Amino acid sequence: MTSLRLSNVRPWGGDPADLHIANGVLTGEPDPGAEVIDGAGRLVLPALVDAHAHVDKTTYGGPYRRHTAGSSLASLIDNERTHRESLGPVAARAGDLLDRYIAHGVLHVRSHVDVDPVIGLASIAGVQEAAASRPVSMQIVAFPQSGLITRPGTLALMADAIDAGAHLVGGIDPAGFDGDPIKHLDAIFGLAADKGVGLDIHLHDRGTLGAWQIDRIVERTNALQLQGKVTIAHCYALSTVDDARQGALIESIAAADISLTTTAPGTTPQLPLARLAQAGVRVGLGHDGVRDLWSPYGTGDLLEKVLSLAVMSGYRRDDDIDSVLRLATHGGASVIGLPDYGLTAGCAANLLLLPVSSTVEAVTERPQRQVIAHGVLL
Ligand SMILES: [Zn+2]
């Protein structure tokens, strides 16, 4: 039995307290034989949760590459298909990125991983290999990045990916990219229902077209009784329709218990976070890609994304910035369904110790931190 006492720490910036850990779990019980770590008044947060990643795409571990893609979604996808083979094995690159995640305290990840007739399940296997040897919990979404209806053979590969251990079925812009929204949605919902797994669907389509697809996703979620198991990623449509339409969409998303993830986009207004919170919609935050053929940004520290989202949301008040940090912790945990997440007794002891005085300062300073994974100080 290994036990730890973190003395004089401030859980989520609250009053000083001692935290007790035994066998990787937070307990309410002091153990006189526990090893003591002097917290020196540091802030304690639960591990960061990246609810939307693409760890198979990263170029970490390799040299810096100039950005060669155009700005449209189609151009970004084509550019990746042209250059991805030159990047080297997925397991090594994803592993290098996960090492950075872990050093920053990102210990829970939902990653979309490309599946298509050229790469087959190789990227899924590479991410599984990288995660298996590291103290990080990984959910994999079988992701038809290059199209589903427009790329015959992909759906069967996605089914194989679920059989090979991927956790969720993915999708991408059923109308704007794949060109046949009903066929696309029927295919991915059918596969998810058949395999008994959830879905996580990329939806960049904006305005009326995106909103119409949200309605179709809600219909299928309810019809197949997949409430609580469906996530819409990005969901730009919500912030690009009028106020009344936005309210109606949020109501139906909440009623179907569909969760959302955002990656703090620079090209679209941010999600209506306060309105979503009021409706009880689960929202998580993710990196999207980290230094890949899509974007040069990111270091694996999810607090950078928290900062970006807070700044782009125009937030200055402590409560508002704190609410964005919650997306990167409790919000993400609720999206990906972590059962024992948090800072209370009974939760898994996956924690960060940060030398700052408040949650806001954690976001603005983003200092080096100590990480405890499953009760072990890394
Ligand atoms: Zn994505």
Tab-separated table of C-alpha atoms and ligand atoms in Angstrom:
chain	number	residue	atom	x	y	z
A	1	MET	CA	0.000	0.000	0.000
A	2	THR	CA	1.404	3.391	-0.951
A	3	SER	CA	0.007	6.477	0.684
A	4	LEU	CA	0.730	10.169	0.356
A	5	ARG	CA	-0.253	13.260	2.273
A	6	LEU	CA	-0.232	16.568	0.417
A	7	SER	CA	-0.022	19.063	3.233
A	8	ASN	CA	-1.029	22.708	3.031
A	9	VAL	CA	-2.481	22.724	-0.472
A	10	ARG	CA	-5.430	24.716	-1.776
A	11	PRO	CA	-7.881	22.554	-3.744
A	12	TRP	CA	-9.235	24.648	-6.637
A	13	GLY	CA	-7.832	27.763	-4.923
A	14	GLY	CA	-9.875	27.295	-1.736
A	15	ASP	CA	-8.737	27.272	1.884
A	16	PRO	CA	-5.529	25.426	2.839
A	17	ALA	CA	-6.109	21.724	3.462
A	18	ASP	CA	-4.342	18.378	3.516
A	19	LEU	CA	-5.190	15.807	0.844
A	20	HIS	CA	-4.775	12.114	1.615
A	21	ILE	CA	-4.061	9.533	-1.067
A	22	ALA	CA	-3.973	5.757	-0.714
A	23	ASN	CA	-3.473	3.308	-3.558
A	24	GLY	CA	-4.047	5.944	-6.188
A	25	VAL	CA	-7.308	7.236	-4.712
A	26	LEU	CA	-8.129	10.344	-2.668
A	27	THR	CA	-9.356	9.348	0.777
A	28	GLY	CA	-10.725	11.395	3.649
A	29	GLU	CA	-8.552	9.416	6.059
A	30	PRO	CA	-5.079	10.482	7.275
A	31	ASP	CA	-2.521	7.659	7.312
A	32	PRO	CA	0.185	8.193	9.956
A	33	GLY	CA	2.673	6.231	7.811
A	34	ALA	CA	2.065	8.269	4.662
A	35	GLU	CA	4.865	9.975	2.803
A	36	VAL	CA	4.362	13.746	3.199
A	37	ILE	CA	4.740	16.287	0.408
A	38	ASP	CA	4.806	19.879	1.610
A	39	GLY	CA	2.384	21.684	-0.666
A	40	ALA	CA	3.601	25.109	0.574
A	41	GLY	CA	0.219	26.653	-0.175
A	42	ARG	CA	0.197	25.602	-3.800
A	43	LEU	CA	-2.972	25.351	-5.860
A	44	VAL	CA	-4.264	21.845	-6.564
A	45	LEU	CA	-6.315	21.066	-9.650
A	46	PRO	CA	-7.645	17.768	-10.936
A	47	ALA	CA	-5.782	16.558	-14.044
A	48	LEU	CA	-6.523	18.459	-17.236
A	49	VAL	CA	-8.838	16.771	-19.760
A	50	ASP	CA	-8.257	17.259	-23.494
A	51	ALA	CA	-11.722	16.428	-24.803
A	52	HIS	CA	-10.829	16.979	-28.474
A	53	ALA	CA	-7.386	16.018	-29.752
A	54	HIS	CA	-5.761	14.571	-32.893
A	55	VAL	CA	-2.608	13.030	-31.465
A	56	ASP	CA	-1.999	10.916	-34.585
A	57	LYS	CA	-1.401	14.067	-36.643
A	58	THR	CA	1.274	15.780	-34.564
A	59	THR	CA	4.742	16.495	-35.910
A	60	TYR	CA	6.254	16.519	-32.416
A	61	GLY	CA	9.507	14.665	-32.308
A	62	GLY	CA	10.373	15.837	-35.823
A	63	PRO	CA	11.726	19.123	-37.160
A	64	TYR	CA	9.623	22.249	-37.572
A	65	ARG	CA	7.811	22.306	-40.924
A	66	ARG	CA	6.550	25.314	-42.802
A	67	HIS	CA	2.762	25.534	-43.059
A	68	THR	CA	1.842	24.593	-46.642
A	69	ALA	CA	-1.970	24.323	-46.612
A	70	GLY	CA	-4.545	26.805	-47.852
A	71	SER	CA	-7.247	27.993	-45.512
A	72	SER	CA	-10.282	25.942	-46.597
A	73	LEU	CA	-11.171	22.663	-44.910
A	74	ALA	CA	-10.744	20.797	-48.208
A	75	SER	CA	-7.295	22.328	-48.732
A	76	LEU	CA	-6.209	21.415	-45.187
A	77	ILE	CA	-7.345	17.815	-45.698
A	78	ASP	CA	-5.678	17.534	-49.149
A	79	ASN	CA	-2.433	19.012	-47.833
A	80	GLU	CA	-2.376	16.446	-45.048
A	81	ARG	CA	-3.023	13.549	-47.401
A	82	THR	CA	-0.138	14.731	-49.592
A	83	HIS	CA	2.425	15.094	-46.812
A	84	ARG	CA	1.421	12.769	-44.003
A	85	GLU	CA	3.530	9.812	-45.128
A	86	SER	CA	6.684	11.866	-44.651
A	87	LEU	CA	5.994	12.388	-40.952
A	88	GLY	CA	7.159	9.001	-39.650
A	89	PRO	CA	5.454	6.453	-37.417
A	90	VAL	CA	2.365	7.543	-35.468
A	91	ALA	CA	3.371	5.722	-32.271
A	92	ALA	CA	6.595	7.736	-31.930
A	93	ARG	CA	5.062	11.142	-32.721
A	94	ALA	CA	1.953	10.590	-30.604
A	95	GLY	CA	4.190	9.304	-27.812
A	96	ASP	CA	6.343	12.451	-27.895
A	97	LEU	CA	3.210	14.577	-27.707
A	98	LEU	CA	1.712	12.515	-24.882
A	99	ASP	CA	4.942	12.972	-22.903
A	100	ARG	CA	4.368	16.729	-23.158
A	101	TYR	CA	0.722	16.349	-22.215
A	102	ILE	CA	1.690	14.372	-19.112
A	103	ALA	CA	4.357	16.911	-18.071
A	104	HIS	CA	1.651	19.589	-18.207
A	105	GLY	CA	-0.850	17.455	-16.304
A	106	VAL	CA	-3.123	16.515	-19.217
A	107	LEU	CA	-3.844	12.938	-18.139
A	108	HIS	CA	-7.149	12.270	-19.923
A	109	VAL	CA	-7.504	12.539	-23.689
A	110	ARG	CA	-10.206	11.892	-26.277
A	111	SER	CA	-8.429	11.754	-29.625
A	112	HIS	CA	-9.987	11.491	-33.038
A	113	VAL	CA	-7.742	9.187	-35.094
A	114	ASP	CA	-7.880	9.035	-38.895
A	115	VAL	CA	-9.259	5.945	-40.581
A	116	ASP	CA	-9.326	5.655	-44.373
A	117	PRO	CA	-8.609	3.109	-47.128
A	118	VAL	CA	-4.957	4.224	-47.482
A	119	ILE	CA	-3.828	4.146	-43.850
A	120	GLY	CA	-6.413	1.601	-42.705
A	121	LEU	CA	-6.165	1.075	-38.945
A	122	ALA	CA	-2.438	1.881	-38.705
A	123	SER	CA	-2.942	5.219	-36.951
A	124	ILE	CA	-5.389	3.667	-34.469
A	125	ALA	CA	-2.786	1.022	-33.625
A	126	GLY	CA	-0.075	3.689	-33.317
A	127	VAL	CA	-2.077	5.772	-30.841
A	128	GLN	CA	-3.012	2.683	-28.856
A	129	GLU	CA	0.677	1.742	-28.658
A	130	ALA	CA	1.706	5.243	-27.539
A	131	ALA	CA	-0.960	5.448	-24.829
A	132	ALA	CA	-0.497	1.924	-23.473
A	133	SER	CA	2.889	2.610	-21.920
A	134	ARG	CA	2.039	6.009	-20.416
A	135	PRO	CA	0.011	7.233	-17.421
A	136	VAL	CA	-2.718	8.744	-19.546
A	137	SER	CA	-6.263	7.541	-20.179
A	138	MET	CA	-7.041	7.594	-23.895
A	139	GLN	CA	-10.382	7.420	-25.702
A	140	ILE	CA	-10.132	6.916	-29.444
A	141	VAL	CA	-12.710	8.118	-31.973
A	142	ALA	CA	-12.561	6.306	-35.336
A	143	PHE	CA	-12.496	9.404	-37.523
A	144	PRO	CA	-13.328	9.547	-41.273
A	145	GLN	CA	-11.150	12.633	-41.869
A	146	SER	CA	-11.012	12.103	-45.627
A	147	GLY	CA	-14.747	11.511	-46.029
A	148	LEU	CA	-17.141	8.646	-45.484
A	149	ILE	CA	-19.663	8.677	-48.323
A	150	THR	CA	-17.053	10.197	-50.655
A	151	ARG	CA	-14.412	7.625	-49.612
A	152	PRO	CA	-15.916	4.143	-50.144
A	153	GLY	CA	-14.589	1.487	-47.792
A	154	THR	CA	-14.176	3.882	-44.870
A	155	LEU	CA	-17.315	2.814	-42.992
A	156	ALA	CA	-16.241	-0.832	-42.950
A	157	LEU	CA	-12.829	0.242	-41.639
A	158	MET	CA	-14.496	2.270	-38.905
A	159	ALA	CA	-16.404	-0.842	-37.867
A	160	ASP	CA	-13.098	-2.741	-37.787
A	161	ALA	CA	-11.599	0.087	-35.714
A	162	ILE	CA	-14.328	-0.279	-33.079
A	163	ASP	CA	-13.705	-4.041	-33.035
A	164	ALA	CA	-9.991	-3.263	-32.586
A	165	GLY	CA	-10.641	-1.158	-29.488
A	166	ALA	CA	-11.605	2.335	-30.676
A	167	HIS	CA	-14.224	3.699	-28.298
A	168	LEU	CA	-16.445	5.932	-30.441
A	169	VAL	CA	-17.633	6.489	-33.996
A	170	GLY	CA	-16.627	9.790	-35.587
A	171	GLY	CA	-18.076	11.932	-38.360
A	172	ILE	CA	-17.207	15.083	-40.289
A	173	ASP	CA	-19.389	17.813	-41.792
A	174	PRO	CA	-21.991	15.431	-43.215
A	175	ALA	CA	-23.215	18.158	-45.612
A	176	GLY	CA	-20.427	20.714	-46.131
A	177	PHE	CA	-17.596	18.235	-46.578
A	178	ASP	CA	-19.073	14.793	-47.247
A	179	GLY	CA	-21.910	16.120	-49.408
A	180	ASP	CA	-24.719	13.778	-48.321
A	181	PRO	CA	-25.798	14.569	-44.772
A	182	ILE	CA	-28.593	12.008	-44.476
A	183	LYS	CA	-26.472	9.135	-45.811
A	184	HIS	CA	-23.520	10.184	-43.651
A	185	LEU	CA	-25.539	10.535	-40.444
A	186	ASP	CA	-27.509	7.341	-41.031
A	187	ALA	CA	-24.239	5.471	-41.600
A	188	ILE	CA	-22.451	6.680	-38.457
A	189	PHE	CA	-25.506	6.451	-36.196
A	190	GLY	CA	-26.240	2.988	-37.569
A	191	LEU	CA	-22.685	1.874	-36.842
A	192	ALA	CA	-22.739	3.330	-33.317
A	193	ALA	CA	-26.070	1.674	-32.513
A	194	ASP	CA	-24.872	-1.614	-33.991
A	195	LYS	CA	-21.645	-1.601	-31.954
A	196	GLY	CA	-23.186	-0.144	-28.782
A	197	VAL	CA	-20.804	2.836	-28.655
A	198	GLY	CA	-21.153	6.632	-28.676
A	199	LEU	CA	-20.440	9.190	-31.381
A	200	ASP	CA	-18.331	12.317	-31.612
A	201	ILE	CA	-19.081	14.310	-34.775
A	202	HIS	CA	-17.032	17.191	-36.206
A	203	LEU	CA	-19.410	19.919	-37.360
A	204	HIS	CA	-17.772	23.034	-38.792
A	205	ASP	CA	-20.722	23.891	-41.054
A	206	ARG	CA	-22.038	27.269	-39.990
A	207	GLY	CA	-25.390	29.048	-39.968
A	208	THR	CA	-28.533	27.455	-41.395
A	209	LEU	CA	-26.738	24.450	-42.925
A	210	GLY	CA	-25.026	23.587	-39.633
A	211	ALA	CA	-28.181	24.184	-37.590
A	212	TRP	CA	-30.178	21.893	-39.892
A	213	GLN	CA	-27.593	19.147	-39.262
A	214	ILE	CA	-27.797	19.658	-35.494
A	215	ASP	CA	-31.544	19.007	-35.768
A	216	ARG	CA	-30.844	15.794	-37.695
A	217	ILE	CA	-28.274	14.709	-35.081
A	218	VAL	CA	-30.767	15.365	-32.276
A	219	GLU	CA	-33.466	13.349	-34.094
A	220	ARG	CA	-31.191	10.348	-34.480
A	221	THR	CA	-29.848	10.591	-30.930
A	222	ASN	CA	-33.391	10.426	-29.562
A	223	ALA	CA	-34.631	7.780	-32.009
A	224	LEU	CA	-31.755	5.415	-31.217
A	225	GLN	CA	-31.814	6.219	-27.488
A	226	LEU	CA	-28.244	7.445	-27.583
A	227	GLN	CA	-28.892	10.296	-25.141
A	228	GLY	CA	-25.729	11.026	-23.151
A	229	LYS	CA	-23.508	9.260	-25.712
A	230	VAL	CA	-23.248	11.848	-28.514
A	231	THR	CA	-20.827	14.772	-28.765
A	232	ILE	CA	-20.760	17.513	-31.391
A	233	ALA	CA	-17.283	18.962	-31.863
A	234	HIS	CA	-16.830	22.658	-32.760
A	235	CYS	CA	-20.545	23.207	-33.478
A	236	TYR	CA	-19.880	26.580	-35.148
A	237	ALA	CA	-23.530	26.730	-36.191
A	238	LEU	CA	-24.585	27.571	-32.633
A	239	SER	CA	-22.725	30.878	-32.684
A	240	THR	CA	-23.661	31.751	-36.284
A	241	VAL	CA	-27.471	31.653	-36.136
A	242	ASP	CA	-29.817	34.262	-34.688
A	243	ASP	CA	-30.681	34.423	-31.035
A	244	ALA	CA	-34.025	32.633	-31.243
A	245	ARG	CA	-32.643	29.768	-33.352
A	246	GLN	CA	-29.678	29.478	-30.979
A	247	GLY	CA	-32.031	29.178	-28.000
A	248	ALA	CA	-34.117	26.476	-29.690
A	249	LEU	CA	-31.007	24.500	-30.675
A	250	ILE	CA	-29.614	24.655	-27.150
A	251	GLU	CA	-32.927	23.459	-25.766
A	252	SER	CA	-32.996	20.403	-28.022
A	253	ILE	CA	-29.282	19.668	-27.459
A	254	ALA	CA	-29.847	19.785	-23.694
A	255	ALA	CA	-32.973	17.611	-23.891
A	256	ALA	CA	-31.059	14.940	-25.859
A	257	ASP	CA	-28.111	15.256	-23.429
A	258	ILE	CA	-25.718	15.860	-26.320
A	259	SER	CA	-22.363	17.283	-25.217
A	260	LEU	CA	-20.195	19.777	-27.070
A	261	THR	CA	-16.497	20.413	-27.381
A	262	THR	CA	-14.741	23.560	-28.452
A	263	THR	CA	-11.132	24.255	-29.383
A	264	ALA	CA	-11.271	28.058	-29.052
A	265	PRO	CA	-11.384	28.746	-32.820
A	266	GLY	CA	-9.837	31.911	-34.171
A	267	THR	CA	-12.137	32.145	-37.189
A	268	THR	CA	-15.636	31.898	-35.693
A	269	PRO	CA	-17.405	33.517	-32.732
A	270	GLN	CA	-17.008	31.449	-29.562
A	271	LEU	CA	-19.749	29.106	-28.351
A	272	PRO	CA	-22.394	30.788	-26.148
A	273	LEU	CA	-20.819	29.316	-23.026
A	274	ALA	CA	-22.983	31.047	-20.422
A	275	ARG	CA	-26.191	30.083	-22.187
A	276	LEU	CA	-24.997	26.476	-22.574
A	277	ALA	CA	-24.072	26.296	-18.889
A	278	GLN	CA	-27.473	27.657	-17.927
A	279	ALA	CA	-29.146	24.925	-20.007
A	280	GLY	CA	-26.973	22.252	-18.356
A	281	VAL	CA	-25.179	21.238	-21.576
A	282	ARG	CA	-21.891	19.431	-20.927
A	283	VAL	CA	-19.007	21.263	-22.664
A	284	GLY	CA	-15.349	20.258	-22.888
A	285	LEU	CA	-12.254	21.979	-24.247
A	286	GLY	CA	-9.580	20.489	-26.464
A	287	HIS	CA	-6.362	21.298	-28.258
A	288	ASP	CA	-7.545	20.078	-31.646
A	289	GLY	CA	-4.187	19.485	-33.354
A	290	VAL	CA	-0.878	20.324	-31.717
A	291	ARG	CA	1.854	21.345	-34.144
A	292	ASP	CA	0.729	19.435	-37.194
A	293	LEU	CA	-0.012	19.932	-40.868
A	294	TRP	CA	-3.112	21.927	-39.887
A	295	SER	CA	-1.562	24.438	-37.499
A	296	PRO	CA	1.792	25.308	-35.917
A	297	TYR	CA	0.231	26.123	-32.538
A	298	GLY	CA	0.244	24.239	-29.249
A	299	THR	CA	2.753	22.716	-26.849
A	300	GLY	CA	0.575	20.170	-25.084
A	301	ASP	CA	-0.300	22.560	-22.237
A	302	LEU	CA	-4.090	22.755	-22.263
A	303	LEU	CA	-3.927	25.865	-20.053
A	304	GLU	CA	-2.853	27.721	-23.229
A	305	LYS	CA	-6.225	26.846	-24.762
A	306	VAL	CA	-7.977	27.980	-21.596
A	307	LEU	CA	-6.191	31.314	-21.917
A	308	SER	CA	-7.081	31.611	-25.622
A	309	LEU	CA	-10.738	30.866	-25.022
A	310	ALA	CA	-10.951	33.273	-22.083
A	311	VAL	CA	-9.279	36.068	-24.057
A	312	MET	CA	-11.385	35.511	-27.190
A	313	SER	CA	-14.534	35.380	-25.074
A	314	GLY	CA	-13.655	38.825	-23.741
A	315	TYR	CA	-13.458	37.556	-20.166
A	316	ARG	CA	-11.712	39.489	-17.353
A	317	ARG	CA	-13.733	38.609	-14.259
A	318	ASP	CA	-12.398	35.848	-12.019
A	319	ASP	CA	-15.622	33.817	-12.187
A	320	ASP	CA	-15.652	33.897	-15.977
A	321	ILE	CA	-12.020	32.797	-16.348
A	322	ASP	CA	-12.576	30.135	-13.690
A	323	SER	CA	-15.529	28.838	-15.740
A	324	VAL	CA	-13.247	28.282	-18.743
A	325	LEU	CA	-10.774	26.368	-16.569
A	326	ARG	CA	-13.728	24.191	-15.564
A	327	LEU	CA	-14.243	23.267	-19.227
A	328	ALA	CA	-10.648	21.945	-19.337
A	329	THR	CA	-11.220	19.890	-16.170
A	330	HIS	CA	-14.700	18.948	-14.920
A	331	GLY	CA	-16.397	19.857	-18.208
A	332	GLY	CA	-14.154	17.598	-20.257
A	333	ALA	CA	-14.456	14.834	-17.663
A	334	SER	CA	-18.249	14.961	-18.013
A	335	VAL	CA	-18.010	14.895	-21.826
A	336	ILE	CA	-15.735	11.870	-21.983
A	337	GLY	CA	-17.432	10.209	-19.013
A	338	LEU	CA	-14.729	9.841	-16.363
A	339	PRO	CA	-16.439	8.156	-13.424
A	340	ASP	CA	-14.122	9.047	-10.548
A	341	TYR	CA	-12.880	12.525	-11.451
A	342	GLY	CA	-12.319	15.449	-9.070
A	343	LEU	CA	-10.756	16.511	-5.796
A	344	THR	CA	-13.075	14.788	-3.310
A	345	ALA	CA	-12.684	11.514	-1.413
A	346	GLY	CA	-13.149	8.538	-3.695
A	347	CYS	CA	-11.788	10.279	-6.782
A	348	ALA	CA	-8.724	8.962	-8.605
A	349	ALA	CA	-5.623	10.859	-7.450
A	350	ASN	CA	-4.698	12.527	-10.755
A	351	LEU	CA	-3.650	16.002	-9.718
A	352	LEU	CA	-1.577	19.075	-10.518
A	353	LEU	CA	0.295	21.210	-7.996
A	354	LEU	CA	0.842	24.754	-9.256
A	355	PRO	CA	2.848	27.508	-7.524
A	356	VAL	CA	0.138	30.163	-7.903
A	357	SER	CA	-2.462	31.687	-5.628
A	358	SER	CA	-5.631	31.403	-7.701
A	359	THR	CA	-7.224	29.540	-10.591
A	360	VAL	CA	-7.032	32.729	-12.653
A	361	GLU	CA	-3.301	32.945	-12.041
A	362	ALA	CA	-2.936	29.311	-13.113
A	363	VAL	CA	-4.355	30.389	-16.480
A	364	THR	CA	-2.490	33.665	-16.860
A	365	GLU	CA	0.912	32.340	-15.627
A	366	ARG	CA	0.738	28.689	-16.734
A	367	PRO	CA	3.744	27.822	-14.537
A	368	GLN	CA	5.718	24.609	-14.422
A	369	ARG	CA	3.814	22.183	-12.253
A	370	GLN	CA	4.145	18.924	-10.379
A	371	VAL	CA	1.920	16.124	-11.579
A	372	ILE	CA	0.529	13.209	-9.588
A	373	ALA	CA	-0.801	10.343	-11.704
A	374	HIS	CA	-2.734	7.543	-9.993
A	375	GLY	CA	-1.307	8.644	-6.635
A	376	VAL	CA	2.311	8.673	-7.825
A	377	LEU	CA	4.350	11.896	-8.018
A	378	LEU	CA	5.912	12.012	-11.505
B	1	ZN	ZN	-10.870	18.032	-34.668
